[in-house]
Amino acid sequence: MAHPVGQAGIGVGTWAWGNQFLWGYDPSQDPVLEATFQRAVACGLHTFDTADSYGTGRFNGRSEALLGRFAAALPAAQRDQLLVATKLAPFPWRLGRRGYDRAFAASKRRLAGRIDLVQLHWSTARYAPWQEDPLLEGLADLVQQGEVAALGVSNMGPRRLRAVHRRLAERGVPPSSLQVQLSLLAPNPVQPGGVAEVCRELGIRLIAYSPLALGLLARSMADGPLPRGPRGALFRRLAPALVELQAEMARIAASRDASLAAVALNWCRAHGALPIPGLRRPEQVEQAAAALAWNLSEEERRRLDDLALGLDVGMPANPFQSD
Ligand SMILES: NC(=O)c1ccc[n+]([C@@H]2O[C@H](COP(=O)([O-])OP(=O)(O)OC[C@H]3O[C@@H](n4cnc5c(N)ncnc54)[C@H](OP(=O)(O)O)[C@@H]3O)[C@@H](O)[C@H]2O)c1
C-alpha cells in the first residue's frame, strides 16, 4: 500500500443521529446525542459530517436538524471553530444545474445557517451518467456565489474523480474532498492505484467513512451481545476471519493503553485520511479523541496493511461507488 502523507485529524459522523433502519434511532436518544456533540467539541473534534438523507420519513433531515440545534446552542467562539459538512443525495428527481437549489436551502435551514462543505453524496456515473455533471455545476455555482466555502464528492473511484476534478478545476472550483469507505476491512482506496494516490496528486482531502466497519473493528467478540439487525448479521459473518487482525490490533492498543477504535482510526490517519467515525455516546468521543495523542509506527502500519490485505472477507462495497 502507498506510504502515508502526514497525519490527519478525526471528525465525527452522524448517520446514526436520525437513521432508524440500521442504527435504531429514536428521539429519546437526543439528550445523549447532544452530550456526545458537546463532548466532541470539548475534545477538539470540530468536523461533523451529516447528510440530507440521514433520517427519512417522519425523521426527515433529522441528523442535520439535530446538528444545527446543537451547534446553535454553543457559544459563538466555539461555533466558529466548527466545520459542518453535509451531503446532498442525487435523488432521481434532482435534475439539472438548479437541481440541488431547494435541497441546499433546506439543509442550510436545518443546519441553522451553517454549511462549510457541501458534498455530492454518491456518484450516479454507473446508472444515470447524465445526472451528475449538472448537479456538480450547481454546487460549484453555490461556491462561487459565496453560499458555501467548498464542495466535495463521495463514492468516486480514481477515473471518475480525475474527470470531475478536471471539469471543476477549469471553472476554478475544484473538489476539495473525497469521501469513500476506508477501513482495515475496506482498504482498497489506499492500495497502489487506489483513489488515495489521485487525492494526493490533485490536493484533494481524503475522508474515510465507516472507518470502524460499522463498529466491528472497535469491539472484540467477547464484548457482549452483537447489535440487532443487519449490523449483527454482518458482524457474525465477518468476525471469524478477523482473529489475527484483531489480535494485532489488541496488541497495539495494549501497548498504547488505547482502544481498538483508536487503532482503527489511526490506521486511516497513517494513510493520510481523515476518519469520521460514527459516534453517539460521550465515551466513544473520548476514545476517538484519545487516538490523536499518538500515531502508528511505520512498522505497525505495515503489519496492519498486510493483515488487512490478506483477508478474504471485507465490508460490502457501496453499490453507488463509481470506478
Ligand atoms: N458518504 C457515504 O456514502 C457514507 C456512507 C456511510 C457513512 N458515512 C459517514 O461516515 C460516518 C461513519 O461511518 P459509520 O457510522 O457508517 O460507521 P463507523 O464509523 O465505521 O462505525 C460507527 C459505530 O461504531 C461504534 N463505535 C464507535 N466508537 C466506538 C468505540 N470507541 N468503541 C466501540 N464501538 C464504537 C458505534 O456503534 P454503537 O453506537 O452501536 O456502539 C458507532 O455507531 C457516518 O456517520 C457518516 O457520517 C458516509
Short mmCIF file of C-alpha atoms and ligand atoms in Angstrom, two decimals:
data_model
loop_
_atom_site.label_atom_id
_atom_site.label_comp_id
_atom_site.label_asym_id
_atom_site.label_seq_id
_atom_site.Cartn_x
_atom_site.Cartn_y
_atom_site.Cartn_z
CA MET A 1 0.00 0.00 0.00
CA ALA A 2 1.03 3.60 -0.51
CA HIS A 3 3.05 5.46 2.07
CA PRO A 4 1.29 7.92 4.34
CA VAL A 5 1.33 11.63 3.66
CA GLY A 6 1.29 13.08 7.12
CA GLN A 7 -1.32 12.57 9.77
CA ALA A 8 -4.85 13.93 9.59
CA GLY A 9 -7.29 14.76 12.40
CA ILE A 10 -10.52 12.98 13.30
CA GLY A 11 -14.08 14.07 12.58
CA VAL A 12 -17.50 12.89 13.74
CA GLY A 13 -20.03 11.02 11.60
CA THR A 14 -23.73 11.49 12.37
CA TRP A 15 -25.54 8.91 10.23
CA ALA A 16 -26.93 7.28 13.38
CA TRP A 17 -28.43 10.59 14.56
CA GLY A 18 -31.69 10.01 12.72
CA ASN A 19 -31.43 6.69 10.91
CA GLN A 20 -33.86 4.12 12.20
CA PHE A 21 -33.33 1.16 9.89
CA LEU A 22 -29.64 0.43 10.52
CA TRP A 23 -28.97 2.40 13.67
CA GLY A 24 -32.26 2.21 15.56
CA TYR A 25 -32.55 5.95 16.11
CA ASP A 26 -35.39 7.29 18.20
CA PRO A 27 -35.83 10.77 19.66
CA SER A 28 -35.35 9.56 23.24
CA GLN A 29 -31.65 9.38 22.29
CA ASP A 30 -31.42 13.13 21.63
CA PRO A 31 -30.09 14.16 25.08
CA VAL A 32 -27.24 11.64 24.82
CA LEU A 33 -26.55 12.76 21.25
CA GLU A 34 -26.35 16.36 22.46
CA ALA A 35 -23.93 15.31 25.23
CA THR A 36 -21.93 13.46 22.55
CA PHE A 37 -21.79 16.59 20.42
CA GLN A 38 -20.71 18.75 23.34
CA ARG A 39 -18.04 16.25 24.37
CA ALA A 40 -16.70 16.20 20.81
CA VAL A 41 -16.38 19.97 20.71
CA ALA A 42 -14.72 19.96 24.14
CA CYS A 43 -12.26 17.28 22.97
CA GLY A 44 -11.31 19.28 19.88
CA LEU A 45 -13.24 17.21 17.32
CA HIS A 46 -14.67 20.04 15.25
CA THR A 47 -15.52 18.42 11.91
CA PHE A 48 -19.04 17.00 11.71
CA ASP A 49 -20.34 15.04 8.75
CA THR A 50 -24.06 14.74 8.08
CA ALA A 51 -26.37 14.30 5.08
CA ASP A 52 -29.84 15.29 4.00
CA SER A 53 -30.76 11.60 3.78
CA TYR A 54 -29.79 10.77 7.39
CA GLY A 55 -33.30 10.46 8.69
CA THR A 56 -36.19 9.75 6.36
CA GLY A 57 -39.99 9.64 6.63
CA ARG A 58 -41.09 11.23 9.89
CA PHE A 59 -37.42 11.75 10.77
CA ASN A 60 -36.69 13.52 7.50
CA GLY A 61 -33.46 15.55 7.81
CA ARG A 62 -33.16 14.66 11.49
CA SER A 63 -29.35 14.37 11.65
CA GLU A 64 -28.91 17.82 10.10
CA ALA A 65 -31.62 19.29 12.33
CA LEU A 66 -30.02 17.91 15.50
CA LEU A 67 -26.58 19.05 14.47
CA GLY A 68 -27.96 22.50 13.66
CA ARG A 69 -29.74 22.69 17.00
CA PHE A 70 -26.71 21.54 18.99
CA ALA A 71 -24.37 23.90 17.13
CA ALA A 72 -26.69 26.87 17.58
CA ALA A 73 -26.62 26.34 21.35
CA LEU A 74 -22.81 26.72 21.50
CA PRO A 75 -21.16 29.99 22.49
CA ALA A 76 -20.23 31.90 19.32
CA ALA A 77 -16.47 31.39 19.76
CA GLN A 78 -16.90 27.60 19.79
CA ARG A 79 -19.42 27.67 16.98
CA ASP A 80 -16.91 29.49 14.80
CA GLN A 81 -14.46 26.60 15.11
CA LEU A 82 -16.85 24.01 13.68
CA LEU A 83 -16.58 22.59 10.21
CA VAL A 84 -20.02 21.38 9.18
CA ALA A 85 -20.09 19.11 6.15
CA THR A 86 -23.30 17.83 4.64
CA LYS A 87 -24.05 15.61 1.69
CA LEU A 88 -26.89 16.06 -0.76
CA ALA A 89 -28.36 12.90 -2.27
CA PRO A 90 -28.60 12.82 -6.08
CA PHE A 91 -32.17 11.51 -5.92
CA PRO A 92 -33.57 10.83 -9.42
CA TRP A 93 -35.86 13.87 -9.20
CA ARG A 94 -32.97 16.24 -8.53
CA LEU A 95 -32.07 17.17 -12.06
CA GLY A 96 -30.12 19.87 -13.81
CA ARG A 97 -27.89 22.68 -12.69
CA ARG A 98 -30.54 24.02 -10.29
CA GLY A 99 -31.46 20.50 -9.14
CA TYR A 100 -29.91 20.97 -5.71
CA ASP A 101 -31.09 24.53 -5.03
CA ARG A 102 -34.06 23.60 -2.86
CA ALA A 103 -32.23 20.76 -1.14
CA PHE A 104 -29.32 23.02 -0.28
CA ALA A 105 -31.62 25.71 1.11
CA ALA A 106 -33.47 23.10 3.22
CA SER A 107 -30.22 21.67 4.58
CA LYS A 108 -28.92 25.13 5.39
CA ARG A 109 -32.11 25.90 7.28
CA ARG A 110 -31.88 22.68 9.29
CA LEU A 111 -28.21 23.38 9.98
CA ALA A 112 -29.09 26.81 11.41
CA GLY A 113 -27.43 28.62 8.52
CA ARG A 114 -24.10 26.82 8.67
CA ILE A 115 -22.67 24.64 5.90
CA ASP A 116 -18.91 24.76 5.30
CA LEU A 117 -18.62 21.85 2.88
CA VAL A 118 -21.35 20.52 0.59
CA GLN A 119 -20.77 17.08 -0.94
CA LEU A 120 -22.39 15.09 -3.72
CA HIS A 121 -23.44 12.05 -1.67
CA TRP A 122 -22.77 9.43 -4.31
CA SER A 123 -21.83 9.14 -7.90
CA THR A 124 -24.59 8.43 -10.43
CA ALA A 125 -21.99 7.53 -13.08
CA ARG A 126 -22.94 3.85 -13.10
CA TYR A 127 -26.69 4.21 -13.58
CA ALA A 128 -27.54 7.78 -14.66
CA PRO A 129 -24.33 9.26 -16.04
CA TRP A 130 -26.11 12.35 -17.39
CA GLN A 131 -27.32 13.42 -13.94
CA GLU A 132 -24.09 14.06 -12.11
CA ASP A 133 -22.27 16.79 -14.02
CA PRO A 134 -25.13 19.32 -13.95
CA LEU A 135 -25.60 18.75 -10.21
CA LEU A 136 -21.89 19.35 -9.64
CA GLU A 137 -22.06 22.51 -11.76
CA GLY A 138 -24.86 23.67 -9.48
CA LEU A 139 -22.75 23.01 -6.38
CA ALA A 140 -19.88 24.96 -7.98
CA ASP A 141 -22.35 27.82 -8.58
CA LEU A 142 -23.15 27.81 -4.86
CA VAL A 143 -19.43 28.06 -4.01
CA GLN A 144 -18.94 30.90 -6.50
CA GLN A 145 -21.97 32.71 -5.10
CA GLY A 146 -20.41 32.51 -1.62
CA GLU A 147 -23.20 30.27 -0.25
CA VAL A 148 -20.72 27.64 0.91
CA ALA A 149 -16.93 27.58 1.20
CA ALA A 150 -16.18 24.33 -0.61
CA LEU A 151 -17.62 21.38 -2.47
CA GLY A 152 -16.69 17.74 -2.13
CA VAL A 153 -17.65 14.42 -3.68
CA SER A 154 -18.22 10.94 -2.33
CA ASN A 155 -18.18 7.34 -3.50
CA MET A 156 -15.98 8.01 -6.54
CA GLY A 157 -13.09 5.96 -7.81
CA PRO A 158 -9.90 7.20 -9.48
CA ARG A 159 -11.24 7.53 -13.02
CA ARG A 160 -14.35 9.47 -12.16
CA LEU A 161 -12.54 11.66 -9.61
CA ARG A 162 -9.98 12.72 -12.22
CA ALA A 163 -12.71 13.60 -14.73
CA VAL A 164 -14.72 15.58 -12.17
CA HIS A 165 -11.62 17.37 -10.92
CA ARG A 166 -10.61 18.35 -14.47
CA ARG A 167 -14.01 19.79 -15.23
CA LEU A 168 -14.48 21.68 -11.98
CA ALA A 169 -10.88 22.93 -11.87
CA GLU A 170 -11.49 24.56 -15.28
CA ARG A 171 -14.21 26.58 -13.54
CA GLY A 172 -11.89 27.43 -10.67
CA VAL A 173 -13.86 25.34 -8.15
CA PRO A 174 -12.00 22.01 -7.82
CA PRO A 175 -13.45 19.49 -5.35
CA SER A 176 -11.74 19.95 -2.01
CA SER A 177 -12.53 16.48 -0.62
CA LEU A 178 -13.44 12.92 -1.49
CA GLN A 179 -15.31 10.74 0.98
CA VAL A 180 -15.06 6.97 0.50
CA GLN A 181 -15.44 3.84 2.57
CA LEU A 182 -11.98 3.24 4.05
CA SER A 183 -11.06 0.93 6.89
CA LEU A 184 -8.97 -2.14 7.64
CA LEU A 185 -11.92 -4.07 6.21
CA ALA A 186 -12.17 -1.81 3.13
CA PRO A 187 -8.54 -0.97 2.31
CA ASN A 188 -8.79 -0.65 -1.49
CA PRO A 189 -8.59 3.16 -1.64
CA VAL A 190 -5.08 3.11 -0.16
CA GLN A 191 -3.71 0.26 -2.26
CA PRO A 192 -1.44 1.07 -5.21
CA GLY A 193 -3.56 2.55 -7.99
CA GLY A 194 -6.26 3.40 -5.47
CA VAL A 195 -8.03 6.70 -5.17
CA ALA A 196 -5.80 7.93 -2.32
CA GLU A 197 -2.99 8.39 -4.86
CA VAL A 198 -5.22 10.58 -7.01
CA CYS A 199 -6.22 12.62 -3.96
CA ARG A 200 -2.58 13.24 -3.08
CA GLU A 201 -1.70 14.17 -6.63
CA LEU A 202 -4.62 16.60 -7.01
CA GLY A 203 -4.55 18.04 -3.48
CA ILE A 204 -7.94 16.58 -2.52
CA ARG A 205 -8.57 15.79 1.17
CA LEU A 206 -9.40 12.09 1.62
CA ILE A 207 -12.19 11.44 4.14
CA ALA A 208 -12.62 7.89 5.46
CA TYR A 209 -16.21 6.85 6.12
CA SER A 210 -17.21 3.78 8.13
CA PRO A 211 -13.61 3.69 9.47
CA LEU A 212 -14.70 1.26 12.21
CA ALA A 213 -16.52 -1.05 9.77
CA LEU A 214 -19.83 -0.04 11.40
CA GLY A 215 -18.29 -0.75 14.81
CA LEU A 216 -16.94 -4.24 14.14
CA LEU A 217 -13.32 -3.04 14.32
CA ALA A 218 -13.96 -1.33 17.65
CA ARG A 219 -15.05 -4.46 19.53
CA SER A 220 -13.81 -7.91 20.36
CA MET A 221 -16.20 -10.81 20.14
CA ALA A 222 -16.06 -11.03 23.94
CA ASP A 223 -17.63 -7.56 24.15
CA GLY A 224 -21.18 -8.67 24.86
CA PRO A 225 -24.14 -9.22 22.55
CA LEU A 226 -23.93 -8.30 18.88
CA PRO A 227 -26.05 -5.39 17.66
CA ARG A 228 -29.50 -6.38 16.45
CA GLY A 229 -30.49 -6.42 12.79
CA PRO A 230 -28.27 -6.16 9.69
CA ARG A 231 -25.18 -4.96 11.60
CA GLY A 232 -25.26 -8.02 13.83
CA ALA A 233 -25.65 -10.30 10.80
CA LEU A 234 -22.67 -8.65 9.12
CA PHE A 235 -20.52 -8.90 12.25
CA ARG A 236 -21.42 -12.57 12.63
CA ARG A 237 -20.38 -13.25 9.03
CA LEU A 238 -17.08 -11.32 9.10
CA ALA A 239 -15.81 -11.83 12.64
CA PRO A 240 -14.46 -15.41 12.29
CA ALA A 241 -11.97 -14.23 9.65
CA LEU A 242 -10.65 -11.38 11.80
CA VAL A 243 -8.95 -13.29 14.60
CA GLU A 244 -5.38 -12.44 13.53
CA LEU A 245 -6.14 -8.85 12.64
CA GLN A 246 -7.95 -8.25 15.90
CA ALA A 247 -5.13 -9.86 17.89
CA GLU A 248 -2.64 -7.48 16.30
CA MET A 249 -4.95 -4.51 16.89
CA ALA A 250 -5.34 -5.57 20.53
CA ARG A 251 -1.57 -5.85 20.91
CA ILE A 252 -1.05 -2.33 19.55
CA ALA A 253 -3.93 -0.98 21.65
CA ALA A 254 -2.50 -2.52 24.83
CA SER A 255 0.96 -1.09 24.12
CA ARG A 256 -0.57 2.40 23.88
CA ASP A 257 -3.18 1.98 26.61
CA ALA A 258 -5.66 2.78 23.84
CA SER A 259 -8.91 1.34 22.50
CA LEU A 260 -9.35 -0.88 19.45
CA ALA A 261 -11.29 2.02 17.91
CA ALA A 262 -8.22 4.25 18.26
CA VAL A 263 -6.06 1.70 16.42
CA ALA A 264 -8.57 1.51 13.55
CA LEU A 265 -8.78 5.30 13.33
CA ASN A 266 -5.03 5.76 13.46
CA TRP A 267 -4.59 3.29 10.62
CA CYS A 268 -6.73 5.64 8.48
CA ARG A 269 -4.72 8.64 9.67
CA ALA A 270 -1.47 6.83 8.92
CA HIS A 271 -2.67 6.67 5.32
CA GLY A 272 -3.29 10.40 5.26
CA ALA A 273 -7.10 10.15 5.54
CA LEU A 274 -9.45 12.00 7.89
CA PRO A 275 -11.60 9.34 9.57
CA ILE A 276 -15.15 10.34 10.52
CA PRO A 277 -16.28 7.59 12.92
CA GLY A 278 -19.95 7.44 13.79
CA LEU A 279 -20.16 8.48 17.45
CA ARG A 280 -23.28 8.52 19.57
CA ARG A 281 -22.07 8.33 23.16
CA PRO A 282 -19.65 10.63 25.00
CA GLU A 283 -17.31 7.76 25.89
CA GLN A 284 -16.98 6.90 22.20
CA VAL A 285 -15.90 10.50 21.59
CA GLU A 286 -13.29 10.20 24.31
CA GLN A 287 -11.83 7.02 22.83
CA ALA A 288 -11.72 8.57 19.38
CA ALA A 289 -10.16 11.82 20.59
CA ALA A 290 -7.54 9.89 22.55
CA ALA A 291 -6.27 8.49 19.25
CA LEU A 292 -4.99 11.96 18.35
CA ALA A 293 -2.34 11.68 21.09
CA TRP A 294 -0.33 9.02 19.28
CA ASN A 295 0.46 7.63 15.82
CA LEU A 296 1.10 4.17 14.46
CA SER A 297 4.74 3.47 13.68
CA GLU A 298 5.62 2.63 10.08
CA GLU A 299 6.18 -0.96 11.14
CA GLU A 300 2.77 -1.19 12.86
CA ARG A 301 1.02 0.32 9.86
CA ARG A 302 2.73 -2.12 7.52
CA ARG A 303 1.79 -5.11 9.67
CA LEU A 304 -1.85 -3.96 9.74
CA ASP A 305 -1.75 -3.36 5.96
CA ASP A 306 -0.53 -6.91 5.40
CA LEU A 307 -3.20 -8.39 7.65
CA ALA A 308 -5.94 -6.29 6.02
CA LEU A 309 -4.85 -7.27 2.52
CA GLY A 310 -4.57 -10.93 3.49
CA LEU A 311 -8.24 -11.15 4.48
CA ASP A 312 -10.59 -12.96 2.16
CA VAL A 313 -13.60 -11.09 3.54
CA GLY A 314 -14.37 -7.39 3.74
CA MET A 315 -17.06 -4.79 4.03
CA PRO A 316 -19.68 -4.76 1.28
CA ALA A 317 -18.83 -2.09 -1.29
CA ASN A 318 -21.21 0.83 -1.67
CA PRO A 319 -23.37 -0.02 -4.73
CA PHE A 320 -23.10 3.60 -5.92
CA GLN A 321 -19.31 3.67 -5.86
CA SER A 322 -18.00 4.60 -9.33
CA ASP A 323 -14.70 3.37 -10.75
N1 LIG B 1 -20.56 9.02 2.01
C1 LIG B 1 -21.23 7.92 2.30
O1 LIG B 1 -21.85 7.30 1.42
C2 LIG B 1 -21.23 7.42 3.72
C3 LIG B 1 -21.60 6.09 3.99
C4 LIG B 1 -21.56 5.65 5.32
C5 LIG B 1 -21.15 6.51 6.32
N2 LIG B 1 -20.81 7.81 6.03
C6 LIG B 1 -20.38 8.74 7.09
O2 LIG B 1 -19.35 8.14 7.85
C7 LIG B 1 -19.72 8.14 9.24
C8 LIG B 1 -19.10 6.96 9.95
O3 LIG B 1 -19.44 5.74 9.38
P1 LIG B 1 -20.49 4.74 10.04
O4 LIG B 1 -21.30 5.48 11.04
O5 LIG B 1 -21.13 4.05 8.91
O6 LIG B 1 -19.64 3.62 10.74
P2 LIG B 1 -18.33 3.54 11.65
O7 LIG B 1 -17.80 4.85 11.95
O8 LIG B 1 -17.46 2.54 11.00
O9 LIG B 1 -18.96 2.83 12.96
C9 LIG B 1 -19.74 3.58 13.85
C10 LIG B 1 -20.15 2.73 15.05
O10 LIG B 1 -19.01 2.19 15.68
C11 LIG B 1 -19.29 2.03 17.06
N3 LIG B 1 -18.26 2.71 17.85
C12 LIG B 1 -17.82 3.99 17.73
N4 LIG B 1 -16.86 4.25 18.63
C13 LIG B 1 -16.70 3.12 19.34
C14 LIG B 1 -15.86 2.78 20.41
N5 LIG B 1 -14.98 3.62 20.91
N6 LIG B 1 -15.96 1.51 20.91
C15 LIG B 1 -16.84 0.62 20.40
N7 LIG B 1 -17.67 0.91 19.37
C16 LIG B 1 -17.58 2.14 18.86
C17 LIG B 1 -20.62 2.66 17.36
O11 LIG B 1 -21.64 1.67 17.38
P3 LIG B 1 -22.68 1.67 18.60
O12 LIG B 1 -23.14 3.09 18.72
O13 LIG B 1 -23.74 0.73 18.19
O14 LIG B 1 -21.88 1.23 19.80
C18 LIG B 1 -20.81 3.55 16.15
O15 LIG B 1 -22.14 3.84 15.91
C19 LIG B 1 -21.25 8.14 9.20
O16 LIG B 1 -21.82 8.53 10.43
C20 LIG B 1 -21.49 9.11 8.08
O17 LIG B 1 -21.33 10.44 8.53
C21 LIG B 1 -20.82 8.25 4.74
#
